[in-house]
Short mmCIF file of C-alpha atoms and ligand atoms in Angstrom, two decimals:
data_model
loop_
_atom_site.label_atom_id
_atom_site.label_comp_id
_atom_site.label_asym_id
_atom_site.label_seq_id
_atom_site.Cartn_x
_atom_site.Cartn_y
_atom_site.Cartn_z
CA UNK A 12 -73.74 -57.41 97.09
CA UNK A 13 -71.01 -55.84 99.16
CA UNK A 14 -72.13 -52.88 101.43
CA UNK A 15 -70.12 -50.05 102.36
CA UNK A 16 -68.62 -51.65 105.45
CA UNK A 17 -67.59 -54.63 103.49
CA UNK A 18 -66.11 -52.48 101.00
CA UNK A 19 -63.98 -50.61 103.59
CA UNK A 20 -62.86 -53.89 105.19
CA UNK A 21 -61.99 -55.12 101.69
CA UNK A 22 -60.20 -51.92 101.11
CA UNK A 23 -58.18 -52.16 104.18
CA UNK A 24 -57.51 -55.95 103.92
CA UNK A 25 -56.54 -55.94 100.45
CA UNK A 26 -54.71 -52.79 100.71
CA UNK A 27 -55.65 -52.41 97.21
CA UNK A 28 -58.84 -50.90 96.33
CA UNK A 29 -60.72 -48.23 94.39
CA UNK A 30 -64.03 -47.55 95.97
CA UNK A 31 -67.02 -45.69 95.17
CA UNK A 32 -69.18 -44.53 98.24
CA UNK A 33 -72.58 -45.77 98.09
CA UNK A 34 -74.21 -42.42 99.11
CA UNK A 35 -73.12 -40.15 96.23
CA UNK A 36 -74.22 -37.01 94.90
CA UNK A 37 -75.29 -38.42 91.75
CA UNK A 38 -78.58 -37.46 90.14
CA UNK A 39 -79.49 -41.08 89.55
CA UNK A 40 -79.50 -43.97 91.88
CA UNK A 41 -76.51 -44.10 94.18
CA UNK A 42 -73.71 -45.55 92.38
CA UNK A 43 -72.30 -48.86 93.96
CA UNK A 44 -69.22 -50.99 93.47
CA UNK A 45 -69.89 -54.06 91.97
CA UNK A 46 -67.54 -57.15 92.71
CA UNK A 47 -64.96 -57.53 90.18
CA UNK A 48 -64.97 -54.04 88.63
CA UNK A 49 -63.25 -52.02 91.35
CA UNK A 50 -60.11 -53.64 92.85
CA UNK A 51 -56.91 -52.95 91.02
CA UNK A 52 -54.86 -55.58 92.62
CA UNK A 53 -51.60 -53.58 91.83
CA UNK A 54 -52.35 -50.11 93.02
CA UNK A 55 -52.96 -48.78 96.43
CA UNK A 56 -55.04 -45.73 96.43
CA UNK A 57 -55.64 -43.74 99.50
CA UNK A 58 -59.19 -43.94 100.80
CA UNK A 59 -60.09 -40.39 100.84
CA UNK A 60 -59.64 -40.21 97.05
CA UNK A 61 -62.58 -42.39 96.27
CA UNK A 62 -65.57 -40.56 94.86
CA UNK A 63 -68.67 -40.78 92.93
CA UNK A 64 -69.30 -39.02 89.70
CA UNK A 65 -70.70 -35.56 89.56
CA UNK A 66 -74.05 -34.64 88.24
CA UNK A 67 -74.16 -34.20 84.45
CA UNK A 68 -73.17 -30.75 83.52
CA UNK A 69 -75.17 -28.46 81.42
CA UNK A 70 -73.85 -26.70 78.10
CA UNK A 71 -73.55 -22.88 78.50
CA UNK A 72 -76.81 -21.42 77.93
CA UNK A 73 -77.23 -19.09 74.85
CA UNK A 74 -77.24 -16.02 77.06
CA UNK A 75 -74.13 -17.03 78.98
CA UNK A 76 -72.14 -17.26 75.90
CA UNK A 77 -69.26 -14.80 75.38
CA UNK A 78 -68.32 -13.33 72.01
CA UNK A 79 -66.56 -15.78 69.78
CA UNK A 80 -62.95 -15.70 69.00
CA UNK A 81 -62.02 -14.47 65.63
CA UNK A 82 -60.06 -17.40 63.97
CA UNK A 83 -58.66 -16.94 60.45
CA UNK A 84 -58.49 -20.51 58.67
CA UNK A 85 -55.15 -22.06 58.15
CA UNK A 86 -53.33 -19.72 60.50
CA UNK A 87 -51.15 -22.44 62.15
CA UNK A 88 -49.46 -25.75 61.14
CA UNK A 89 -51.33 -28.97 62.38
CA UNK A 90 -49.07 -30.48 64.71
CA UNK A 91 -48.15 -34.18 64.09
CA UNK A 92 -49.06 -36.34 67.15
CA UNK A 93 -45.85 -37.56 68.99
CA UNK A 94 -45.88 -41.20 70.59
CA UNK A 95 -45.20 -41.22 74.25
CA UNK A 96 -42.08 -42.91 75.53
CA UNK A 97 -42.77 -45.74 78.18
CA UNK A 98 -41.59 -44.99 81.66
CA UNK A 99 -40.25 -48.42 81.77
CA UNK A 100 -40.42 -51.64 79.77
CA UNK A 101 -40.22 -55.12 80.98
CA UNK A 102 -40.84 -58.77 79.88
CA UNK A 103 -42.23 -61.43 82.25
CA UNK A 104 -43.52 -65.15 81.91
CA UNK A 105 -47.10 -65.26 81.79
CA UNK A 106 -48.43 -67.86 84.70
CA UNK A 107 -51.13 -69.05 82.18
CA UNK A 108 -49.51 -69.57 78.91
CA UNK A 109 -45.92 -69.63 80.06
CA UNK A 110 -45.10 -67.33 77.26
CA UNK A 111 -42.99 -64.12 77.76
CA UNK A 112 -44.93 -61.03 77.98
CA UNK A 113 -43.61 -57.59 76.97
CA UNK A 114 -45.19 -54.79 79.02
CA UNK A 115 -44.73 -51.03 78.43
CA UNK A 116 -45.65 -48.91 81.43
CA UNK A 117 -46.76 -45.28 80.99
CA UNK A 118 -47.65 -42.73 83.61
CA UNK A 119 -49.86 -39.78 82.86
CA UNK A 120 -50.92 -36.84 85.27
CA UNK A 121 -54.43 -35.45 84.20
CA UNK A 122 -54.00 -31.54 84.82
CA UNK A 123 -55.21 -28.25 83.33
CA UNK A 124 -52.83 -26.56 80.82
CA UNK A 125 -53.01 -23.40 78.85
CA UNK A 126 -52.71 -24.15 75.10
CA UNK A 127 -52.92 -22.24 71.80
CA UNK A 128 -55.96 -23.44 69.95
CA UNK A 129 -56.72 -20.27 68.12
CA UNK A 130 -53.82 -18.54 66.88
CA UNK A 131 -52.82 -15.55 69.44
CA UNK A 132 -55.11 -16.90 72.33
CA UNK A 133 -54.50 -18.88 75.30
CA UNK A 134 -57.06 -21.53 76.39
CA UNK A 135 -57.15 -23.42 79.56
CA UNK A 136 -57.92 -27.12 78.57
CA UNK A 137 -57.92 -30.61 80.43
CA UNK A 138 -54.89 -32.63 79.45
CA UNK A 139 -53.47 -36.03 79.87
CA UNK A 140 -49.69 -35.20 80.44
CA UNK A 141 -49.95 -31.64 79.45
CA UNK A 142 -50.79 -32.67 75.92
CA UNK A 143 -53.91 -31.46 73.87
CA UNK A 144 -54.92 -34.19 72.63
CA UNK A 145 -53.44 -36.44 75.12
CA UNK A 146 -50.20 -38.31 74.06
CA UNK A 147 -50.22 -40.92 71.59
CA UNK A 148 -49.74 -44.33 72.73
CA UNK A 149 -48.33 -46.92 70.26
CA UNK A 150 -49.04 -50.39 71.18
CA UNK A 151 -48.09 -53.91 69.51
CA UNK A 152 -50.51 -56.70 69.52
CA UNK A 153 -49.84 -59.14 72.32
CA UNK A 154 -47.65 -56.64 74.28
CA UNK A 155 -49.22 -55.55 77.39
CA UNK A 156 -49.61 -51.75 78.09
CA UNK A 157 -50.08 -50.63 81.80
CA UNK A 158 -51.22 -47.10 82.07
CA UNK A 159 -51.20 -45.24 85.25
CA UNK A 160 -53.27 -42.03 85.74
CA UNK A 161 -52.95 -39.50 88.37
CA UNK A 162 -56.06 -37.06 88.55
CA UNK A 163 -54.95 -33.74 89.41
CA UNK A 164 -58.36 -32.10 87.97
CA UNK A 165 -61.24 -30.89 90.14
CA UNK A 166 -63.61 -33.29 88.14
CA UNK A 167 -63.75 -37.07 89.06
CA UNK A 168 -62.31 -39.16 86.10
CA UNK A 169 -61.80 -42.51 84.71
CA UNK A 170 -60.20 -43.59 81.50
CA UNK A 171 -61.78 -45.89 78.86
CA UNK A 172 -59.82 -47.65 75.98
CA UNK A 173 -62.36 -47.01 73.26
CA UNK A 174 -62.47 -49.97 70.99
CA UNK A 175 -60.20 -51.90 73.30
CA UNK A 176 -60.97 -55.43 74.52
CA UNK A 177 -60.05 -55.23 78.25
CA UNK A 178 -60.89 -56.84 81.41
CA UNK A 179 -63.75 -55.13 83.13
CA UNK A 180 -61.89 -53.74 85.98
CA UNK A 181 -59.49 -51.96 83.62
CA UNK A 182 -62.26 -50.84 81.30
CA UNK A 183 -62.77 -47.47 82.88
CA UNK A 184 -66.43 -48.21 83.71
CA UNK A 185 -68.52 -44.83 84.36
CA UNK A 186 -68.75 -45.40 88.23
CA UNK A 187 -65.16 -46.47 88.55
CA UNK A 188 -63.85 -42.86 89.17
CA UNK A 189 -61.28 -41.10 91.23
CA UNK A 190 -61.42 -37.47 92.48
CA UNK A 191 -58.53 -35.00 92.66
CA UNK A 192 -55.43 -36.44 93.99
CA UNK A 193 -56.53 -40.15 93.20
CA UNK A 194 -54.82 -42.34 90.82
CA UNK A 195 -55.44 -45.65 89.13
CA UNK A 196 -53.75 -48.26 86.85
CA UNK A 197 -55.03 -49.91 83.91
CA UNK A 198 -53.70 -53.08 82.20
CA UNK A 199 -54.14 -53.42 78.38
CA UNK A 200 -53.66 -56.91 77.10
CA UNK A 201 -53.82 -55.60 73.43
CA UNK A 202 -54.97 -59.10 72.37
CA UNK A 203 -56.85 -57.96 69.36
CA UNK A 204 -56.10 -56.79 65.71
CA UNK A 205 -54.39 -53.58 64.52
CA UNK A 206 -56.73 -50.68 65.01
CA UNK A 207 -56.94 -46.87 65.52
CA UNK A 208 -58.15 -46.84 68.96
CA UNK A 209 -58.43 -44.08 71.57
CA UNK A 210 -58.69 -43.23 75.13
CA UNK A 211 -60.83 -41.01 76.70
CA UNK A 212 -62.72 -39.97 80.07
CA UNK A 213 -65.79 -42.00 81.00
CA UNK A 214 -66.62 -40.67 84.41
CA UNK A 215 -70.34 -40.83 84.40
CA UNK A 216 -71.99 -37.46 84.28
CA UNK A 217 -69.00 -35.53 83.60
CA UNK A 218 -67.63 -37.55 80.52
CA UNK A 219 -68.88 -35.14 78.01
CA UNK A 220 -67.38 -32.12 79.62
CA UNK A 221 -64.28 -33.78 80.51
CA UNK A 222 -63.79 -35.08 76.86
CA UNK A 223 -64.83 -31.61 75.50
CA UNK A 224 -62.19 -30.09 77.82
CA UNK A 225 -59.43 -32.29 76.35
CA UNK A 226 -59.44 -35.68 78.06
CA UNK A 227 -58.95 -37.67 74.79
CA UNK A 228 -55.76 -39.29 73.10
CA UNK A 229 -54.80 -41.61 70.21
CA UNK A 230 -53.95 -45.19 70.99
CA UNK A 231 -52.56 -46.97 67.79
CA UNK A 232 -52.36 -50.67 67.92
CA UNK A 233 -50.46 -52.54 65.40
CA UNK A 234 -49.67 -56.06 64.39
CA UNK A 235 -47.90 -58.28 61.79
CA UNK A 236 -50.95 -58.45 59.45
CA UNK A 237 -50.99 -54.77 59.20
CA UNK A 238 -47.23 -54.20 59.04
CA UNK A 239 -46.83 -56.75 56.15
CA UNK A 240 -48.84 -54.40 54.06
CA UNK A 241 -47.27 -52.00 51.69
CA UNK A 242 -49.34 -49.04 52.99
CA UNK A 243 -47.82 -45.70 53.65
CA UNK A 244 -45.77 -45.77 56.75
CA UNK A 245 -43.89 -43.61 59.22
CA UNK A 246 -44.16 -39.97 58.59
CA UNK A 247 -46.73 -40.70 55.85
CA UNK A 248 -49.25 -42.29 58.43
CA UNK A 249 -50.76 -39.70 60.30
CA UNK A 250 -53.85 -39.45 62.82
CA UNK A 251 -56.09 -36.49 62.46
CA UNK A 252 -58.10 -35.88 65.56
CA UNK A 253 -61.05 -33.58 64.57
CA UNK A 254 -63.56 -31.92 66.81
CA UNK A 255 -65.79 -29.05 67.32
CA UNK A 256 -65.27 -26.44 70.01
CA UNK A 257 -66.18 -22.99 71.01
CA UNK A 258 -63.35 -20.61 71.69
CA UNK A 259 -64.45 -17.28 73.00
CA UNK A 260 -62.68 -13.80 72.54
CA UNK A 261 -60.72 -14.19 75.73
CA UNK A 262 -59.53 -17.72 74.66
CA UNK A 263 -61.92 -19.52 76.97
CA UNK A 264 -62.86 -22.83 75.73
CA UNK A 265 -66.55 -22.99 76.53
CA UNK A 266 -68.66 -26.16 76.98
CA UNK A 267 -71.52 -25.38 74.66
CA UNK A 268 -74.04 -27.05 72.42
CA UNK A 269 -72.73 -28.11 68.91
CA UNK A 270 -74.58 -25.39 67.14
CA UNK A 271 -72.71 -22.96 69.38
CA UNK A 272 -69.33 -24.37 68.53
CA UNK A 273 -68.17 -23.19 65.33
CA UNK A 274 -64.49 -23.82 65.74
CA UNK A 275 -63.20 -27.10 64.23
CA UNK A 276 -60.07 -28.40 65.31
CA UNK A 277 -57.45 -30.88 64.17
CA UNK A 278 -54.89 -32.30 66.37
CA UNK A 279 -55.61 -29.42 68.77
CA UNK A 280 -55.42 -26.40 66.38
CA UNK A 281 -58.28 -24.61 64.83
CA UNK A 282 -58.43 -25.27 61.03
CA UNK A 283 -54.67 -25.90 60.46
CA UNK A 284 -52.73 -26.41 57.46
CA UNK A 285 -50.29 -29.16 56.90
CA UNK A 286 -47.43 -29.43 54.36
CA UNK A 287 -47.29 -32.69 52.56
CA UNK A 288 -45.35 -34.34 49.88
CA UNK A 289 -46.84 -35.45 46.49
CA UNK A 290 -47.48 -38.76 47.47
CA UNK A 291 -49.73 -41.25 49.27
CA UNK A 292 -50.49 -40.91 53.08
CA UNK A 293 -52.52 -43.07 55.27
CA UNK A 294 -54.74 -40.66 57.31
CA UNK A 295 -56.53 -41.90 60.47
CA UNK A 296 -59.59 -39.93 60.80
CA UNK A 297 -60.93 -39.73 64.24
CA UNK A 298 -64.18 -37.69 65.17
CA UNK A 299 -63.81 -37.10 68.91
CA UNK A 300 -66.64 -34.41 69.04
CA UNK A 301 -68.94 -35.10 71.99
CA UNK A 302 -72.18 -34.29 70.11
CA UNK A 303 -71.57 -33.76 66.34
CA UNK A 304 -71.20 -35.60 63.09
CA UNK A 305 -68.80 -34.59 60.40
CA UNK A 306 -69.04 -35.50 56.62
CA UNK A 307 -65.63 -35.20 55.16
CA UNK A 308 -64.72 -34.50 51.52
CA UNK A 309 -62.03 -32.78 49.53
CA UNK A 310 -62.90 -29.33 48.12
CA UNK A 311 -62.47 -30.57 44.59
CA UNK A 312 -64.51 -33.81 45.24
CA UNK A 313 -61.31 -35.87 44.73
CA UNK A 314 -61.54 -39.42 45.62
CA UNK A 315 -59.76 -41.19 48.21
CA UNK A 316 -59.65 -44.83 49.34
CA UNK A 317 -60.95 -46.27 52.77
CA UNK A 318 -59.07 -49.00 54.12
CA UNK A 319 -60.31 -49.45 57.66
CA UNK A 320 -63.26 -48.88 60.03
CA UNK A 321 -63.03 -48.38 63.80
CA UNK A 322 -61.72 -51.72 64.75
CA UNK A 323 -59.06 -52.19 61.98
CA UNK A 324 -58.52 -53.10 58.34
CA UNK A 325 -61.36 -53.67 55.92
CA UNK A 326 -61.29 -56.84 53.83
CA UNK A 327 -60.60 -54.66 50.71
CA UNK A 328 -60.19 -51.25 49.75
CA UNK A 329 -63.29 -48.99 49.13
CA UNK A 330 -63.18 -45.99 46.84
CA UNK A 331 -65.18 -43.05 48.22
CA UNK A 332 -65.46 -39.15 47.93
CA UNK A 333 -66.95 -38.47 51.28
CA UNK A 334 -67.03 -40.16 54.47
CA UNK A 335 -69.27 -39.53 57.72
CA UNK A 336 -68.24 -39.94 61.16
CA UNK A 337 -70.28 -39.68 64.14
CA UNK A 338 -68.66 -38.95 67.49
CA UNK A 339 -66.02 -41.78 68.39
CA UNK A 340 -66.03 -43.30 64.80
CA UNK A 341 -62.87 -43.75 62.85
CA UNK A 342 -61.84 -44.33 59.49
CA UNK A 343 -58.71 -44.82 57.72
CA UNK A 344 -57.98 -43.48 54.36
CA UNK A 345 -55.31 -43.34 51.55
CA UNK A 346 -54.99 -39.97 49.96
CA UNK A 347 -52.86 -39.66 47.03
CA UNK A 348 -51.53 -35.99 46.96
CA UNK A 349 -49.41 -37.00 43.83
CA UNK A 350 -52.55 -35.93 41.90
CA UNK A 351 -51.84 -32.07 42.81
CA UNK A 352 -49.03 -29.90 41.55
CA UNK A 353 -46.27 -28.98 43.81
CA UNK A 354 -47.23 -25.60 45.17
CA UNK A 355 -51.00 -26.21 45.14
CA UNK A 356 -53.43 -26.71 47.94
CA UNK A 357 -56.32 -28.73 48.85
CA UNK A 358 -59.04 -28.18 51.56
CA UNK A 359 -60.71 -30.79 53.45
CA UNK A 360 -64.32 -29.81 53.98
CA UNK A 361 -67.06 -30.83 56.50
CA UNK A 362 -70.20 -30.77 54.38
CA UNK A 363 -72.17 -31.34 57.44
CA UNK A 364 -71.14 -28.03 58.89
CA UNK A 365 -73.77 -26.18 61.06
CA UNK A 366 -73.38 -22.63 61.06
CA UNK A 367 -69.97 -22.33 60.47
CA UNK A 368 -67.78 -22.59 57.28
CA UNK A 369 -67.18 -25.98 56.00
CA UNK A 370 -63.12 -25.95 55.97
CA UNK A 371 -61.60 -28.29 58.41
CA UNK A 372 -57.87 -28.11 57.27
CA UNK A 373 -55.59 -27.35 54.28
CA UNK A 374 -53.13 -29.51 52.77
CA UNK A 375 -50.19 -27.68 51.11
CA UNK A 376 -48.44 -29.95 48.62
CA UNK A 377 -44.82 -28.79 48.96
CA UNK A 378 -42.45 -31.28 47.63
CA UNK A 379 -42.07 -34.33 45.47
CA UNK A 380 -41.30 -37.51 47.20
CA UNK A 381 -40.53 -41.29 46.44
CA UNK A 382 -43.62 -43.54 46.84
CA UNK A 383 -43.29 -47.28 47.00
CA UNK A 384 -46.30 -47.67 49.02
CA UNK A 385 -49.57 -49.16 47.36
CA UNK A 386 -52.89 -50.55 48.23
CA UNK A 387 -53.19 -54.02 47.83
CA UNK A 388 -56.72 -55.45 46.80
CA UNK A 389 -56.82 -57.63 49.80
CA UNK A 390 -56.23 -56.00 53.05
CA UNK A 391 -57.51 -58.61 55.68
CA UNK A 392 -59.28 -61.96 56.11
CA UNK A 393 -62.64 -61.94 57.79
CA UNK A 394 -63.66 -65.02 59.34
CA UNK A 395 -67.43 -65.66 58.32
CA UNK A 396 -70.04 -64.42 60.92
CA UNK A 397 -71.28 -67.09 63.22
CA UNK A 398 -75.09 -67.64 63.46
CA UNK A 399 -76.40 -65.36 66.29
CA UNK A 400 -77.88 -67.19 69.23
CA UNK A 401 -80.49 -64.62 70.00
CA UNK A 402 -81.77 -61.07 69.07
CA UNK A 403 -82.29 -58.08 71.11
CA UNK A 404 -83.85 -54.73 70.31
CA UNK A 405 -82.57 -51.26 71.74
CA UNK A 406 -84.82 -48.31 71.34
CA UNK A 407 -83.20 -44.91 71.40
CA UNK A 408 -85.44 -41.85 72.53
CA UNK A 409 -84.84 -38.28 73.60
CA UNK A 410 -88.02 -37.54 75.07
CA UNK A 411 -88.27 -36.44 77.86
CA UNK A 412 -84.59 -37.17 78.31
CA UNK A 413 -82.07 -39.69 76.55
CA UNK A 414 -83.15 -43.17 76.98
CA UNK A 415 -82.72 -46.74 75.85
CA UNK A 416 -85.56 -48.89 75.82
CA UNK A 417 -87.29 -46.21 78.00
CA UNK A 418 -84.68 -46.45 80.70
CA UNK A 419 -81.90 -44.20 82.03
CA UNK A 420 -78.61 -45.72 83.09
CA UNK A 421 -78.58 -47.40 86.42
CA UNK A 422 -75.20 -49.14 87.43
CA UNK A 423 -77.24 -51.48 89.78
CA UNK A 424 -79.62 -52.73 86.92
CA UNK A 425 -78.40 -55.24 84.54
CA UNK A 426 -80.09 -54.50 81.26
CA UNK A 427 -78.44 -57.30 79.18
CA UNK A 428 -77.00 -60.67 80.45
CA UNK A 429 -74.99 -62.41 77.87
CA UNK A 430 -72.21 -65.27 77.75
CA UNK A 431 -68.75 -65.08 76.97
CA UNK A 432 -68.35 -66.27 73.26
CA UNK A 433 -71.70 -65.64 72.24
CA UNK A 434 -72.86 -64.11 69.01
CA UNK A 435 -75.95 -61.88 68.95
CA UNK A 436 -78.01 -59.66 66.62
CA UNK A 437 -78.78 -56.31 68.08
CA UNK A 438 -81.34 -54.07 66.30
CA UNK A 439 -81.11 -50.47 67.17
CA UNK A 440 -83.70 -47.97 66.51
CA UNK A 441 -83.80 -44.26 66.73
CA UNK A 442 -87.38 -43.46 66.81
CA UNK A 443 -86.70 -39.85 67.51
CA UNK A 444 -88.71 -38.92 64.21
CA UNK A 445 -91.52 -36.49 63.49
CA UNK A 446 -94.85 -37.99 64.64
CA UNK A 447 -93.36 -40.11 67.22
CA UNK A 448 -92.74 -37.51 69.75
CA UNK A 449 -93.13 -33.99 69.94
CA UNK A 450 -92.58 -32.05 66.59
CA UNK A 451 -88.95 -31.18 66.27
CA UNK A 452 -87.38 -34.18 67.64
CA UNK A 453 -84.79 -35.18 64.95
CA UNK A 454 -82.26 -36.33 67.26
CA UNK A 455 -79.23 -38.28 65.97
CA UNK A 456 -77.71 -40.97 68.12
CA UNK A 457 -75.05 -43.64 67.77
CA UNK A 458 -74.39 -46.90 69.67
CA UNK A 459 -71.24 -47.97 71.08
CA UNK A 460 -70.37 -51.33 72.92
CA UNK A 461 -67.61 -51.76 75.34
CA UNK A 462 -65.65 -55.27 74.93
CA UNK A 463 -67.57 -56.35 71.94
CA UNK A 464 -66.72 -55.61 68.33
CA UNK A 465 -69.42 -55.78 65.78
CA UNK A 466 -70.42 -55.82 62.20
CA UNK A 467 -73.08 -53.75 60.71
CA UNK A 468 -75.42 -55.98 58.87
CA UNK A 469 -78.46 -53.84 57.82
CA UNK A 470 -79.27 -50.34 57.81
CA UNK A 471 -83.28 -49.86 57.32
CA UNK A 472 -83.35 -53.45 56.20
CA UNK A 473 -80.89 -52.97 53.43
CA UNK A 474 -77.35 -54.19 53.50
CA UNK A 475 -74.75 -51.57 54.34
CA UNK A 476 -72.27 -49.93 51.80
CA UNK A 477 -68.76 -51.48 51.77
CA UNK A 478 -67.43 -48.47 53.93
CA UNK A 479 -69.37 -49.57 56.81
CA UNK A 480 -68.82 -53.25 56.40
CA UNK A 481 -65.74 -53.80 58.63
CA UNK A 482 -65.37 -54.39 62.32
CA UNK A 483 -66.74 -51.62 64.34
CA UNK A 484 -67.40 -50.50 67.85
CA UNK A 485 -69.61 -47.31 67.13
CA UNK A 486 -72.45 -47.04 64.67
CA UNK A 487 -74.36 -43.98 63.42
CA UNK A 488 -78.18 -44.41 64.19
CA UNK A 489 -79.80 -41.30 62.41
CA UNK A 490 -83.33 -40.21 63.30
CA UNK A 491 -86.07 -42.70 62.22
CA UNK A 492 -83.48 -45.27 61.19
CA UNK A 493 -83.03 -48.89 62.43
CA UNK A 494 -79.45 -50.51 62.39
CA UNK A 495 -78.79 -54.21 62.70
CA UNK A 496 -75.38 -55.30 64.25
CA UNK A 497 -73.82 -58.64 64.70
CA UNK A 498 -72.21 -58.45 68.15
CA UNK A 499 -69.55 -61.02 69.25
CA UNK A 500 -68.88 -60.99 73.01
CA UNK A 501 -65.44 -62.41 73.18
CA UNK A 502 -62.51 -61.50 75.64
CA UNK A 503 -63.38 -61.34 79.22
CA UNK A 504 -66.46 -62.10 81.47
CA UNK A 505 -67.52 -59.18 83.66
CA UNK A 506 -69.47 -55.92 83.66
CA UNK A 507 -69.54 -53.47 80.78
CA UNK A 508 -71.66 -50.87 79.22
CA UNK A 509 -73.07 -49.77 75.79
CA UNK A 510 -74.34 -46.37 75.06
CA UNK A 511 -74.89 -43.59 72.59
CA UNK A 512 -71.67 -41.92 72.01
CA UNK A 513 -73.08 -38.43 71.86
CA UNK A 514 -71.53 -37.89 75.19
CA UNK A 515 -74.08 -35.21 76.08
CA UNK A 516 -76.70 -37.91 75.76
CA UNK A 517 -74.64 -40.75 77.67
CA UNK A 518 -73.76 -38.30 80.49
CA UNK A 519 -77.55 -37.76 80.85
CA UNK A 520 -78.22 -41.53 81.00
CA UNK A 521 -78.44 -42.99 77.41
CA UNK A 522 -76.60 -46.25 78.42
CA UNK A 523 -77.25 -49.68 79.48
CA UNK A 524 -75.15 -52.15 81.29
CA UNK A 525 -74.36 -55.54 80.05
CA UNK A 526 -73.06 -58.49 82.22
CA UNK A 527 -70.95 -60.96 80.33
CA UNK A 528 -71.16 -64.40 82.18
CA UNK A 529 -68.39 -67.02 81.83
CA UNK A 530 -69.14 -69.66 79.66
CU1 C2O B 25 -65.87 -44.01 73.72
CU2 C2O B 25 -68.08 -46.03 76.49
O1 C2O B 25 -66.94 -44.98 74.95
CU1 CU B 26 -78.04 -40.24 71.58
#
């Protein structure tokens, strides 16, 4: 292990470092830079920008809450997310394969901005490049993306590509943060299937608040396999980024418990409407709420077709009339609006609404349109799952705090050691059920792995439904349930994490460290 002096030497010698002081203000064991995760060889960061994560922030207490903003539903149009233009694109020969690699370079400043979420009110949010949600990145399989971030916020930040298979030093590990004035550069190889990924803040302790305040954006990875399919494309292929929020009467976006967050946002607007043509659309549903699940259905119970899970296309389409997403989960669906008359409207609802009304958004069918798209019976070929080489168990609890296997995240402690290329069976149990702990502990958890994608094999010992059978990176683990996933550790050796994606839980320590050893 390097000590602080070595790290400083390393910093000045290499001229290229990104350090975390060992003495930190963190509430857990002092964070420490581990060899291999910190140095970004292509960026020089002034030493005084290095920082350690802040203590976890608490939600506003009920007596601190201000009056809620009154928000009439469907008061404004849902924005269509625009793709960011690369600052530069170049091609070069890979020293390893000798092949030409295309690279798109993006640069984003993270700063506060004032945006209109509820009609007529201005809210201060955290943004990537002034956008809420952050700008959409469109990437192609095999083409590299270099993303340079400049932190102009008061909170320390780091950025994780959720669902991305990324070398450890570019993974945005919770301790690899920079403070105000710092910058860092990530390199994403995009050597994986097409999928609706996203990027978000991951700075340990503050990730819940940073994401809540706006640090998230869509990252669409496309490939040939996907482009060949006759699915709806272009303007008929839309990400819908859903989350809860609390906007108060003065416009303040207040970091509060889910039960105190009755506003539902799609692409940054409270319960918007969206004008569609009477034809098929591909909707990429994202739940980026930090602590809440949504269960989406159309108000008339109309069926739609699910075509993808978190990490890409399913093997075949699945007809559904409702879809549940825990925070960070994605699903892609094809909705055929030609079933509605031009001039009519249909509301998308959240049947898991808490105290608020169920409407999420309204689709207004405003015109006819040609539609040559269709949903093929076969969407993707999945290789058969290799036999797992070992089993592991992960117990999720919330009492007295959010833990995995009775432990709180300690970046110095290796919880799981595995080998690159291995296949394992992970059994995740949420034992927060009545009788086990104090009465009233019915806490929903989820489970997310960095680097590895997985398939859900069993839920409570029964095979899972077809809508959950694709490749995933986040899975719902409801109270009292047990979920079995087949995890494949492919990509890169190095340090990674797994955690509950209720970010209020992970920021309080419901996270573990996994070290992937080279073969
Ligand atoms: Cu979406 Cu470890 O995060
Ligand atoms: Cu949890």
